[in-house]
Amino acid sequence: MSNTFVVCMGIGTVFVGLILIIIMCKIVGLFCKIFVKENKPVPTPVAADNGKAIENRQEIIAAVTAACAEDMGTDVSALRVVSFKKI
């Protein structure tokens, strides 16, 4: 067998495999849309417009501070929140 034939068979096998994976994902997605009942959650107001206060402000600040501390690799107690406003 020539080298060109082996390369073409390898590339062809990879692309056929990828196409089959895409087709299988689409089929599974269709089954999920048909058989899984979609529950749409009722949105809870995180921040109100027109200058009203944020309902669960302390929880949001705690979550943001914990995420920042995790990203920076420090302890949460090492961070101090000076201001927090909606952008």
Short mmCIF file of N, CA and C in Angstrom, two decimals:
data_model
loop_
_atom_site.label_atom_id
_atom_site.label_comp_id
_atom_site.label_asym_id
_atom_site.label_seq_id
_atom_site.Cartn_x
_atom_site.Cartn_y
_atom_site.Cartn_z
N MET A 1 0.83 -1.18 0.00
CA MET A 1 0.00 0.00 0.00
C MET A 1 0.88 1.24 0.00
N SER A 2 0.41 2.23 -0.69
CA SER A 2 1.18 3.46 -0.75
C SER A 2 0.87 4.34 0.46
N ASN A 3 1.78 5.24 0.73
CA ASN A 3 1.60 6.16 1.85
C ASN A 3 0.39 7.07 1.65
N THR A 4 0.14 7.48 0.43
CA THR A 4 -0.99 8.36 0.14
C THR A 4 -2.31 7.67 0.47
N PHE A 5 -2.41 6.40 0.13
CA PHE A 5 -3.62 5.64 0.41
C PHE A 5 -3.87 5.55 1.92
N VAL A 6 -2.83 5.29 2.68
CA VAL A 6 -2.95 5.18 4.14
C VAL A 6 -3.37 6.52 4.74
N VAL A 7 -2.78 7.61 4.28
CA VAL A 7 -3.14 8.93 4.78
C VAL A 7 -4.60 9.26 4.45
N CYS A 8 -5.02 8.99 3.23
CA CYS A 8 -6.40 9.27 2.82
C CYS A 8 -7.39 8.42 3.62
N MET A 9 -7.07 7.18 3.86
CA MET A 9 -7.95 6.33 4.66
C MET A 9 -8.04 6.83 6.10
N GLY A 10 -6.94 7.27 6.65
CA GLY A 10 -6.95 7.79 8.02
C GLY A 10 -7.78 9.05 8.14
N ILE A 11 -7.57 10.00 7.23
CA ILE A 11 -8.33 11.25 7.25
C ILE A 11 -9.80 10.97 6.98
N GLY A 12 -10.08 10.10 6.04
CA GLY A 12 -11.48 9.74 5.74
C GLY A 12 -12.16 9.10 6.93
N THR A 13 -11.46 8.21 7.64
CA THR A 13 -12.03 7.57 8.82
C THR A 13 -12.35 8.60 9.90
N VAL A 14 -11.46 9.54 10.11
CA VAL A 14 -11.69 10.58 11.12
C VAL A 14 -12.90 11.42 10.76
N PHE A 15 -13.01 11.86 9.53
CA PHE A 15 -14.14 12.70 9.15
C PHE A 15 -15.45 11.94 9.17
N VAL A 16 -15.45 10.69 8.75
CA VAL A 16 -16.68 9.89 8.81
C VAL A 16 -17.09 9.70 10.27
N GLY A 17 -16.11 9.45 11.14
CA GLY A 17 -16.42 9.31 12.57
C GLY A 17 -16.99 10.59 13.15
N LEU A 18 -16.42 11.74 12.80
CA LEU A 18 -16.94 13.01 13.30
C LEU A 18 -18.35 13.29 12.80
N ILE A 19 -18.61 12.97 11.55
CA ILE A 19 -19.95 13.16 11.00
C ILE A 19 -20.95 12.27 11.72
N LEU A 20 -20.57 11.03 12.01
CA LEU A 20 -21.46 10.12 12.74
C LEU A 20 -21.73 10.63 14.17
N ILE A 21 -20.73 11.19 14.81
CA ILE A 21 -20.93 11.75 16.16
C ILE A 21 -21.90 12.92 16.10
N ILE A 22 -21.79 13.77 15.09
CA ILE A 22 -22.70 14.90 14.94
C ILE A 22 -24.13 14.41 14.73
N ILE A 23 -24.29 13.40 13.90
CA ILE A 23 -25.63 12.85 13.64
C ILE A 23 -26.21 12.25 14.92
N MET A 24 -25.40 11.51 15.68
CA MET A 24 -25.88 10.93 16.93
C MET A 24 -26.27 12.01 17.92
N CYS A 25 -25.52 13.11 18.00
CA CYS A 25 -25.87 14.20 18.91
C CYS A 25 -27.19 14.85 18.52
N LYS A 26 -27.42 15.01 17.24
CA LYS A 26 -28.68 15.59 16.78
C LYS A 26 -29.86 14.68 17.11
N ILE A 27 -29.68 13.37 16.96
CA ILE A 27 -30.74 12.41 17.27
C ILE A 27 -31.05 12.43 18.76
N VAL A 28 -30.02 12.42 19.60
CA VAL A 28 -30.24 12.47 21.04
C VAL A 28 -30.90 13.79 21.44
N GLY A 29 -30.51 14.88 20.80
CA GLY A 29 -31.14 16.17 21.07
C GLY A 29 -32.62 16.16 20.73
N LEU A 30 -32.98 15.52 19.63
CA LEU A 30 -34.40 15.41 19.26
C LEU A 30 -35.16 14.59 20.30
N PHE A 31 -34.59 13.47 20.76
CA PHE A 31 -35.23 12.67 21.79
C PHE A 31 -35.41 13.47 23.07
N CYS A 32 -34.43 14.26 23.43
CA CYS A 32 -34.53 15.08 24.65
C CYS A 32 -35.63 16.12 24.51
N LYS A 33 -35.77 16.72 23.34
CA LYS A 33 -36.82 17.71 23.13
C LYS A 33 -38.20 17.07 23.18
N ILE A 34 -38.30 15.83 22.69
CA ILE A 34 -39.60 15.17 22.64
C ILE A 34 -40.01 14.64 24.02
N PHE A 35 -39.10 13.95 24.70
CA PHE A 35 -39.46 13.21 25.91
C PHE A 35 -39.24 13.97 27.21
N VAL A 36 -38.43 14.99 27.21
CA VAL A 36 -38.18 15.73 28.44
C VAL A 36 -39.10 16.94 28.47
N LYS A 37 -39.88 17.02 29.54
CA LYS A 37 -40.79 18.14 29.68
C LYS A 37 -40.00 19.35 30.17
N GLU A 38 -40.16 20.46 29.50
CA GLU A 38 -39.37 21.64 29.80
C GLU A 38 -40.07 22.47 30.87
N ASN A 39 -39.41 22.62 32.03
CA ASN A 39 -39.93 23.44 33.11
C ASN A 39 -39.22 24.78 33.08
N LYS A 40 -39.98 25.82 32.81
CA LYS A 40 -39.39 27.15 32.78
C LYS A 40 -39.53 27.77 34.16
N PRO A 41 -38.41 28.06 34.82
CA PRO A 41 -38.51 28.63 36.17
C PRO A 41 -39.02 30.07 36.12
N VAL A 42 -39.69 30.43 37.18
CA VAL A 42 -40.18 31.80 37.29
C VAL A 42 -39.00 32.68 37.66
N PRO A 43 -38.72 33.70 36.89
CA PRO A 43 -37.56 34.54 37.20
C PRO A 43 -37.77 35.32 38.48
N THR A 44 -36.75 35.30 39.33
CA THR A 44 -36.80 36.07 40.56
C THR A 44 -36.05 37.37 40.33
N PRO A 45 -36.58 38.46 40.80
CA PRO A 45 -35.91 39.75 40.57
C PRO A 45 -34.63 39.85 41.39
N VAL A 46 -33.49 39.93 40.71
CA VAL A 46 -32.21 40.09 41.40
C VAL A 46 -31.97 41.56 41.68
N ALA A 47 -32.20 42.36 40.70
CA ALA A 47 -32.02 43.80 40.87
C ALA A 47 -33.20 44.51 40.23
N ALA A 48 -33.71 45.47 40.92
CA ALA A 48 -34.84 46.23 40.39
C ALA A 48 -34.32 47.48 39.70
N ASP A 49 -35.08 47.94 38.74
CA ASP A 49 -34.70 49.16 38.03
C ASP A 49 -35.20 50.38 38.78
N ASN A 50 -34.87 51.52 38.27
CA ASN A 50 -35.30 52.81 38.78
C ASN A 50 -34.82 53.09 40.20
N GLY A 51 -33.62 52.65 40.53
CA GLY A 51 -33.02 52.99 41.81
C GLY A 51 -33.51 52.20 42.99
N LYS A 52 -34.29 51.14 42.79
CA LYS A 52 -34.76 50.33 43.91
C LYS A 52 -33.62 49.45 44.41
N ALA A 53 -33.70 49.01 45.65
CA ALA A 53 -32.64 48.22 46.27
C ALA A 53 -32.62 46.80 45.71
N ILE A 54 -31.46 46.18 45.73
CA ILE A 54 -31.31 44.79 45.33
C ILE A 54 -31.85 43.92 46.46
N GLU A 55 -32.67 42.93 46.11
CA GLU A 55 -33.39 42.15 47.10
C GLU A 55 -32.47 41.31 47.99
N ASN A 56 -31.57 40.53 47.41
CA ASN A 56 -30.68 39.66 48.18
C ASN A 56 -29.23 40.11 47.98
N ARG A 57 -28.95 41.31 48.34
CA ARG A 57 -27.66 41.95 48.10
C ARG A 57 -26.52 41.22 48.81
N GLN A 58 -26.70 40.82 50.05
CA GLN A 58 -25.63 40.18 50.81
C GLN A 58 -25.24 38.83 50.20
N GLU A 59 -26.22 38.09 49.71
CA GLU A 59 -25.93 36.80 49.07
C GLU A 59 -25.14 37.00 47.78
N ILE A 60 -25.51 38.00 47.00
CA ILE A 60 -24.82 38.27 45.74
C ILE A 60 -23.39 38.71 46.01
N ILE A 61 -23.20 39.59 46.99
CA ILE A 61 -21.85 40.05 47.32
C ILE A 61 -21.01 38.89 47.83
N ALA A 62 -21.59 37.99 48.64
CA ALA A 62 -20.86 36.84 49.15
C ALA A 62 -20.43 35.91 48.02
N ALA A 63 -21.32 35.70 47.05
CA ALA A 63 -20.99 34.82 45.92
C ALA A 63 -19.89 35.42 45.05
N VAL A 64 -20.00 36.72 44.76
CA VAL A 64 -19.00 37.38 43.93
C VAL A 64 -17.65 37.41 44.64
N THR A 65 -17.66 37.68 45.94
CA THR A 65 -16.42 37.71 46.71
C THR A 65 -15.77 36.33 46.75
N ALA A 66 -16.57 35.29 46.94
CA ALA A 66 -16.03 33.92 46.96
C ALA A 66 -15.43 33.56 45.60
N ALA A 67 -16.08 33.96 44.51
CA ALA A 67 -15.55 33.66 43.18
C ALA A 67 -14.25 34.42 42.93
N CYS A 68 -14.19 35.68 43.36
CA CYS A 68 -12.96 36.46 43.19
C CYS A 68 -11.82 35.87 44.02
N ALA A 69 -12.11 35.46 45.25
CA ALA A 69 -11.08 34.87 46.10
C ALA A 69 -10.57 33.56 45.52
N GLU A 70 -11.46 32.76 44.96
CA GLU A 70 -11.05 31.50 44.34
C GLU A 70 -10.17 31.75 43.12
N ASP A 71 -10.54 32.74 42.32
CA ASP A 71 -9.77 33.06 41.12
C ASP A 71 -8.38 33.60 41.48
N MET A 72 -8.30 34.42 42.53
CA MET A 72 -7.03 35.02 42.91
C MET A 72 -6.20 34.09 43.80
N GLY A 73 -6.81 33.00 44.29
CA GLY A 73 -6.08 32.06 45.12
C GLY A 73 -5.84 32.57 46.53
N THR A 74 -6.73 33.42 47.03
CA THR A 74 -6.59 33.95 48.38
C THR A 74 -7.80 33.54 49.22
N ASP A 75 -7.78 33.93 50.48
CA ASP A 75 -8.88 33.65 51.38
C ASP A 75 -9.92 34.77 51.25
N VAL A 76 -11.18 34.44 51.51
CA VAL A 76 -12.25 35.42 51.38
C VAL A 76 -12.06 36.55 52.41
N SER A 77 -11.51 36.22 53.57
CA SER A 77 -11.33 37.24 54.59
C SER A 77 -10.28 38.27 54.20
N ALA A 78 -9.46 37.97 53.18
CA ALA A 78 -8.44 38.91 52.73
C ALA A 78 -9.01 39.96 51.78
N LEU A 79 -10.27 39.79 51.36
CA LEU A 79 -10.89 40.73 50.43
C LEU A 79 -11.81 41.69 51.18
N ARG A 80 -11.90 42.91 50.68
CA ARG A 80 -12.80 43.91 51.24
C ARG A 80 -13.57 44.55 50.10
N VAL A 81 -14.88 44.48 50.19
CA VAL A 81 -15.75 45.05 49.17
C VAL A 81 -15.97 46.51 49.52
N VAL A 82 -15.53 47.41 48.65
CA VAL A 82 -15.68 48.83 48.88
C VAL A 82 -17.01 49.33 48.33
N SER A 83 -17.33 48.92 47.12
CA SER A 83 -18.61 49.31 46.55
C SER A 83 -19.09 48.20 45.62
N PHE A 84 -20.38 48.14 45.45
CA PHE A 84 -20.98 47.10 44.61
C PHE A 84 -22.22 47.72 43.97
N LYS A 85 -22.17 47.87 42.63
CA LYS A 85 -23.32 48.46 41.95
C LYS A 85 -23.54 47.76 40.63
N LYS A 86 -24.75 47.82 40.16
CA LYS A 86 -25.14 47.22 38.90
C LYS A 86 -24.57 48.01 37.74
N ILE A 87 -23.99 47.29 36.80
CA ILE A 87 -23.39 47.95 35.63
C ILE A 87 -24.31 47.76 34.44
#
